[in-house]
Amino acid sequence: MNALNHWKIKPFVNELTSIVLAQLVDKKVEKDKWKKAINQWGLSMIFVVLATFVYLYYYKLPTASRFSNPLTLLFSDEMVWICTGFIIFSSFYMIWMKKKYKKADDDFEAIRKDFIDRNEEWWSDEEQWNQRHVVFEFMKQEYNINILHK
């Protein structure tokens, strides 16, 4: 909430508008947090998959005989089991995080659309109404939140 007491917008918002904008910023931060976590886990999962293939290609394939069963070769190695376990865990964890991200995104969009729909209620006097574009620009530049259009 302290971030919204910025000198540029403080004269143009009343207390209720400031509270709603602060909620909007909080929801945006939460949404961005889940998006960043999903990206990090996805990249780590891709790295583990690539590392597993490199491990199999450079360390297991040269030691395998021509007549050995490839499935036995794969399932007898504990490193492959560890990597497979990590990939399965990461997949389920990413599904859970995507649900959290979807909920955070829905909450953010609901507050944002409600703010846009009730635009006339947030600006109590004529000067605030005429200078609301300053708040719109500030929110877009500082937090990348568009409260001008749906």
PDB file of C-alpha atoms in Angstrom:
ATOM      1  CA  MET A   1       0.000   0.000   0.000  1.00  0.00           C
ATOM      2  CA  ASN A   2       2.935   2.314   0.610  1.00  0.00           C
ATOM      3  CA  ALA A   3       3.888   2.028  -3.044  1.00  0.00           C
ATOM      4  CA  LEU A   4       0.582   3.600  -3.994  1.00  0.00           C
ATOM      5  CA  ASN A   5       1.266   6.656  -1.840  1.00  0.00           C
ATOM      6  CA  HIS A   6       3.504   7.801  -4.638  1.00  0.00           C
ATOM      7  CA  TRP A   7       3.734  11.568  -5.021  1.00  0.00           C
ATOM      8  CA  LYS A   8       2.458  11.412  -8.608  1.00  0.00           C
ATOM      9  CA  ILE A   9      -0.884   9.816  -7.839  1.00  0.00           C
ATOM     10  CA  LYS A  10      -1.576  10.653  -4.193  1.00  0.00           C
ATOM     11  CA  PRO A  11      -3.600  13.814  -4.946  1.00  0.00           C
ATOM     12  CA  PHE A  12      -5.686  12.004  -7.567  1.00  0.00           C
ATOM     13  CA  VAL A  13      -6.962   9.032  -5.552  1.00  0.00           C
ATOM     14  CA  ASN A  14      -9.097   8.787  -2.471  1.00  0.00           C
ATOM     15  CA  GLU A  15      -8.626   6.195   0.278  1.00  0.00           C
ATOM     16  CA  LEU A  16     -10.997   3.592  -1.199  1.00  0.00           C
ATOM     17  CA  THR A  17      -9.413   3.842  -4.648  1.00  0.00           C
ATOM     18  CA  SER A  18      -5.983   3.481  -3.091  1.00  0.00           C
ATOM     19  CA  ILE A  19      -7.075   0.303  -1.272  1.00  0.00           C
ATOM     20  CA  VAL A  20      -8.470  -1.261  -4.443  1.00  0.00           C
ATOM     21  CA  LEU A  21      -5.354  -0.352  -6.427  1.00  0.00           C
ATOM     22  CA  ALA A  22      -3.191  -1.876  -3.683  1.00  0.00           C
ATOM     23  CA  GLN A  23      -5.217  -5.102  -3.883  1.00  0.00           C
ATOM     24  CA  LEU A  24      -4.756  -5.055  -7.632  1.00  0.00           C
ATOM     25  CA  VAL A  25      -0.994  -4.691  -7.250  1.00  0.00           C
ATOM     26  CA  ASP A  26      -0.896  -7.507  -4.669  1.00  0.00           C
ATOM     27  CA  LYS A  27      -2.784  -9.857  -6.978  1.00  0.00           C
ATOM     28  CA  LYS A  28      -0.474  -8.937  -9.862  1.00  0.00           C
ATOM     29  CA  VAL A  29       2.581  -9.709  -7.717  1.00  0.00           C
ATOM     30  CA  GLU A  30       1.095 -13.068  -6.715  1.00  0.00           C
ATOM     31  CA  LYS A  31       0.283 -13.891 -10.343  1.00  0.00           C
ATOM     32  CA  ASP A  32       3.812 -12.982 -11.443  1.00  0.00           C
ATOM     33  CA  LYS A  33       5.274 -15.067  -8.603  1.00  0.00           C
ATOM     34  CA  TRP A  34       3.454 -18.208  -9.776  1.00  0.00           C
ATOM     35  CA  LYS A  35       4.366 -17.549 -13.407  1.00  0.00           C
ATOM     36  CA  LYS A  36       8.039 -17.217 -12.499  1.00  0.00           C
ATOM     37  CA  ALA A  37       7.937 -20.430 -10.437  1.00  0.00           C
ATOM     38  CA  ILE A  38       6.323 -22.345 -13.311  1.00  0.00           C
ATOM     39  CA  ASN A  39       9.007 -21.118 -15.698  1.00  0.00           C
ATOM     40  CA  GLN A  40      11.830 -22.048 -13.323  1.00  0.00           C
ATOM     41  CA  TRP A  41      10.504 -25.559 -12.715  1.00  0.00           C
ATOM     42  CA  GLY A  42       9.905 -26.047 -16.423  1.00  0.00           C
ATOM     43  CA  LEU A  43      13.463 -25.047 -17.256  1.00  0.00           C
ATOM     44  CA  SER A  44      14.887 -27.305 -14.564  1.00  0.00           C
ATOM     45  CA  MET A  45      12.798 -30.203 -15.861  1.00  0.00           C
ATOM     46  CA  ILE A  46      14.073 -29.619 -19.411  1.00  0.00           C
ATOM     47  CA  PHE A  47      17.635 -29.483 -18.075  1.00  0.00           C
ATOM     48  CA  VAL A  48      17.206 -32.811 -16.243  1.00  0.00           C
ATOM     49  CA  VAL A  49      15.718 -34.470 -19.345  1.00  0.00           C
ATOM     50  CA  LEU A  50      18.626 -33.257 -21.482  1.00  0.00           C
ATOM     51  CA  ALA A  51      21.168 -34.271 -18.836  1.00  0.00           C
ATOM     52  CA  THR A  52      19.608 -37.738 -18.683  1.00  0.00           C
ATOM     53  CA  PHE A  53      19.891 -38.183 -22.429  1.00  0.00           C
ATOM     54  CA  VAL A  54      23.498 -36.965 -22.393  1.00  0.00           C
ATOM     55  CA  TYR A  55      24.267 -39.352 -19.527  1.00  0.00           C
ATOM     56  CA  LEU A  56      22.707 -42.277 -21.362  1.00  0.00           C
ATOM     57  CA  TYR A  57      24.394 -41.455 -24.637  1.00  0.00           C
ATOM     58  CA  TYR A  58      27.918 -40.834 -23.357  1.00  0.00           C
ATOM     59  CA  TYR A  59      28.133 -43.126 -20.339  1.00  0.00           C
ATOM     60  CA  LYS A  60      25.698 -46.001 -20.773  1.00  0.00           C
ATOM     61  CA  LEU A  61      25.633 -46.590 -24.517  1.00  0.00           C
ATOM     62  CA  PRO A  62      29.414 -47.119 -24.940  1.00  0.00           C
ATOM     63  CA  THR A  63      29.472 -49.685 -22.120  1.00  0.00           C
ATOM     64  CA  ALA A  64      26.488 -51.648 -23.430  1.00  0.00           C
ATOM     65  CA  SER A  65      27.078 -54.759 -25.430  1.00  0.00           C
ATOM     66  CA  ARG A  66      25.455 -55.342 -28.740  1.00  0.00           C
ATOM     67  CA  PHE A  67      23.231 -58.107 -27.400  1.00  0.00           C
ATOM     68  CA  SER A  68      22.039 -56.448 -24.183  1.00  0.00           C
ATOM     69  CA  ASN A  69      18.434 -55.477 -23.753  1.00  0.00           C
ATOM     70  CA  PRO A  70      17.989 -51.661 -23.852  1.00  0.00           C
ATOM     71  CA  LEU A  71      15.196 -51.742 -21.269  1.00  0.00           C
ATOM     72  CA  THR A  72      17.356 -53.661 -18.840  1.00  0.00           C
ATOM     73  CA  LEU A  73      20.101 -51.159 -19.456  1.00  0.00           C
ATOM     74  CA  LEU A  74      17.762 -48.267 -18.650  1.00  0.00           C
ATOM     75  CA  PHE A  75      16.006 -49.715 -15.627  1.00  0.00           C
ATOM     76  CA  SER A  76      19.117 -51.070 -13.963  1.00  0.00           C
ATOM     77  CA  ASP A  77      20.692 -47.647 -13.596  1.00  0.00           C
ATOM     78  CA  GLU A  78      19.829 -45.729 -10.439  1.00  0.00           C
ATOM     79  CA  MET A  79      20.686 -42.353 -12.021  1.00  0.00           C
ATOM     80  CA  VAL A  80      17.931 -42.896 -14.574  1.00  0.00           C
ATOM     81  CA  TRP A  81      15.514 -43.719 -11.742  1.00  0.00           C
ATOM     82  CA  ILE A  82      16.451 -40.539  -9.872  1.00  0.00           C
ATOM     83  CA  CYS A  83      16.005 -38.393 -12.982  1.00  0.00           C
ATOM     84  CA  THR A  84      12.694 -40.092 -13.815  1.00  0.00           C
ATOM     85  CA  GLY A  85      11.480 -39.481 -10.260  1.00  0.00           C
ATOM     86  CA  PHE A  86      12.444 -35.818 -10.494  1.00  0.00           C
ATOM     87  CA  ILE A  87      10.663 -35.464 -13.843  1.00  0.00           C
ATOM     88  CA  ILE A  88       7.482 -37.080 -12.484  1.00  0.00           C
ATOM     89  CA  PHE A  89       7.593 -34.955  -9.320  1.00  0.00           C
ATOM     90  CA  SER A  90       8.203 -31.802 -11.392  1.00  0.00           C
ATOM     91  CA  SER A  91       5.301 -32.603 -13.681  1.00  0.00           C
ATOM     92  CA  PHE A  92       2.844 -32.973 -10.810  1.00  0.00           C
ATOM     93  CA  TYR A  93       4.252 -29.918  -9.036  1.00  0.00           C
ATOM     94  CA  MET A  94       3.904 -27.846 -12.217  1.00  0.00           C
ATOM     95  CA  ILE A  95       0.275 -28.988 -12.601  1.00  0.00           C
ATOM     96  CA  TRP A  96      -0.370 -27.828  -9.019  1.00  0.00           C
ATOM     97  CA  MET A  97       1.395 -24.505  -9.668  1.00  0.00           C
ATOM     98  CA  LYS A  98      -0.602 -23.959 -12.855  1.00  0.00           C
ATOM     99  CA  LYS A  99      -3.800 -24.309 -10.821  1.00  0.00           C
ATOM    100  CA  LYS A 100      -2.486 -21.724  -8.353  1.00  0.00           C
ATOM    101  CA  TYR A 101      -1.481 -19.454 -11.245  1.00  0.00           C
ATOM    102  CA  LYS A 102      -4.921 -19.799 -12.845  1.00  0.00           C
ATOM    103  CA  LYS A 103      -6.605 -18.894  -9.546  1.00  0.00           C
ATOM    104  CA  ALA A 104      -4.311 -15.880  -9.061  1.00  0.00           C
ATOM    105  CA  ASP A 105      -4.915 -14.785 -12.660  1.00  0.00           C
ATOM    106  CA  ASP A 106      -8.696 -15.106 -12.262  1.00  0.00           C
ATOM    107  CA  ASP A 107      -8.613 -13.075  -9.031  1.00  0.00           C
ATOM    108  CA  PHE A 108      -6.452 -10.408 -10.639  1.00  0.00           C
ATOM    109  CA  GLU A 109      -8.654 -10.152 -13.720  1.00  0.00           C
ATOM    110  CA  ALA A 110     -11.833 -10.037 -11.603  1.00  0.00           C
ATOM    111  CA  ILE A 111     -10.534  -7.104  -9.552  1.00  0.00           C
ATOM    112  CA  ARG A 112      -9.187  -5.342 -12.644  1.00  0.00           C
ATOM    113  CA  LYS A 113     -12.435  -5.698 -14.591  1.00  0.00           C
ATOM    114  CA  ASP A 114     -14.483  -4.633 -11.571  1.00  0.00           C
ATOM    115  CA  PHE A 115     -12.301  -1.552 -11.214  1.00  0.00           C
ATOM    116  CA  ILE A 116     -12.808  -0.693 -14.882  1.00  0.00           C
ATOM    117  CA  ASP A 117     -16.567  -1.296 -14.701  1.00  0.00           C
ATOM    118  CA  ARG A 118     -16.984   0.904 -11.637  1.00  0.00           C
ATOM    119  CA  ASN A 119     -14.670   3.630 -12.924  1.00  0.00           C
ATOM    120  CA  GLU A 120     -17.045   6.499 -12.106  1.00  0.00           C
ATOM    121  CA  GLU A 121     -17.224   5.501  -8.423  1.00  0.00           C
ATOM    122  CA  TRP A 122     -13.486   5.679  -7.793  1.00  0.00           C
ATOM    123  CA  TRP A 123     -12.982   9.357  -8.594  1.00  0.00           C
ATOM    124  CA  SER A 124     -14.919  11.382  -6.029  1.00  0.00           C
ATOM    125  CA  ASP A 125     -14.598  14.918  -7.379  1.00  0.00           C
ATOM    126  CA  GLU A 126     -14.180  16.671 -10.718  1.00  0.00           C
ATOM    127  CA  GLU A 127     -10.432  17.262 -10.418  1.00  0.00           C
ATOM    128  CA  GLN A 128      -9.781  13.586  -9.669  1.00  0.00           C
ATOM    129  CA  TRP A 129     -11.969  12.605 -12.616  1.00  0.00           C
ATOM    130  CA  ASN A 130     -10.065  14.902 -14.971  1.00  0.00           C
ATOM    131  CA  GLN A 131      -6.658  13.710 -13.745  1.00  0.00           C
ATOM    132  CA  ARG A 132      -7.382   9.957 -13.596  1.00  0.00           C
ATOM    133  CA  HIS A 133      -5.200   9.392 -16.668  1.00  0.00           C
ATOM    134  CA  VAL A 134      -2.180  10.101 -14.436  1.00  0.00           C
ATOM    135  CA  VAL A 135      -3.137   7.109 -12.291  1.00  0.00           C
ATOM    136  CA  PHE A 136      -3.753   4.967 -15.387  1.00  0.00           C
ATOM    137  CA  GLU A 137      -0.318   5.802 -16.788  1.00  0.00           C
ATOM    138  CA  PHE A 138       1.361   5.299 -13.412  1.00  0.00           C
ATOM    139  CA  MET A 139      -0.171   1.829 -12.986  1.00  0.00           C
ATOM    140  CA  LYS A 140       0.817   0.867 -16.528  1.00  0.00           C
ATOM    141  CA  GLN A 141       4.409   2.088 -16.197  1.00  0.00           C
ATOM    142  CA  GLU A 142       5.172   0.976 -12.637  1.00  0.00           C
ATOM    143  CA  TYR A 143       3.231  -2.287 -12.360  1.00  0.00           C
ATOM    144  CA  ASN A 144       2.291  -3.159 -15.965  1.00  0.00           C
ATOM    145  CA  ILE A 145      -1.396  -3.131 -15.035  1.00  0.00           C
ATOM    146  CA  ASN A 146      -3.840  -1.812 -17.609  1.00  0.00           C
ATOM    147  CA  ILE A 147      -6.860  -0.309 -15.865  1.00  0.00           C
ATOM    148  CA  LEU A 148      -7.943   1.760 -18.832  1.00  0.00           C
ATOM    149  CA  HIS A 149      -9.481  -0.987 -20.989  1.00  0.00           C
ATOM    150  CA  LYS A 150     -10.675  -4.530 -20.466  1.00  0.00           C
TER     151      LYS A 150
END
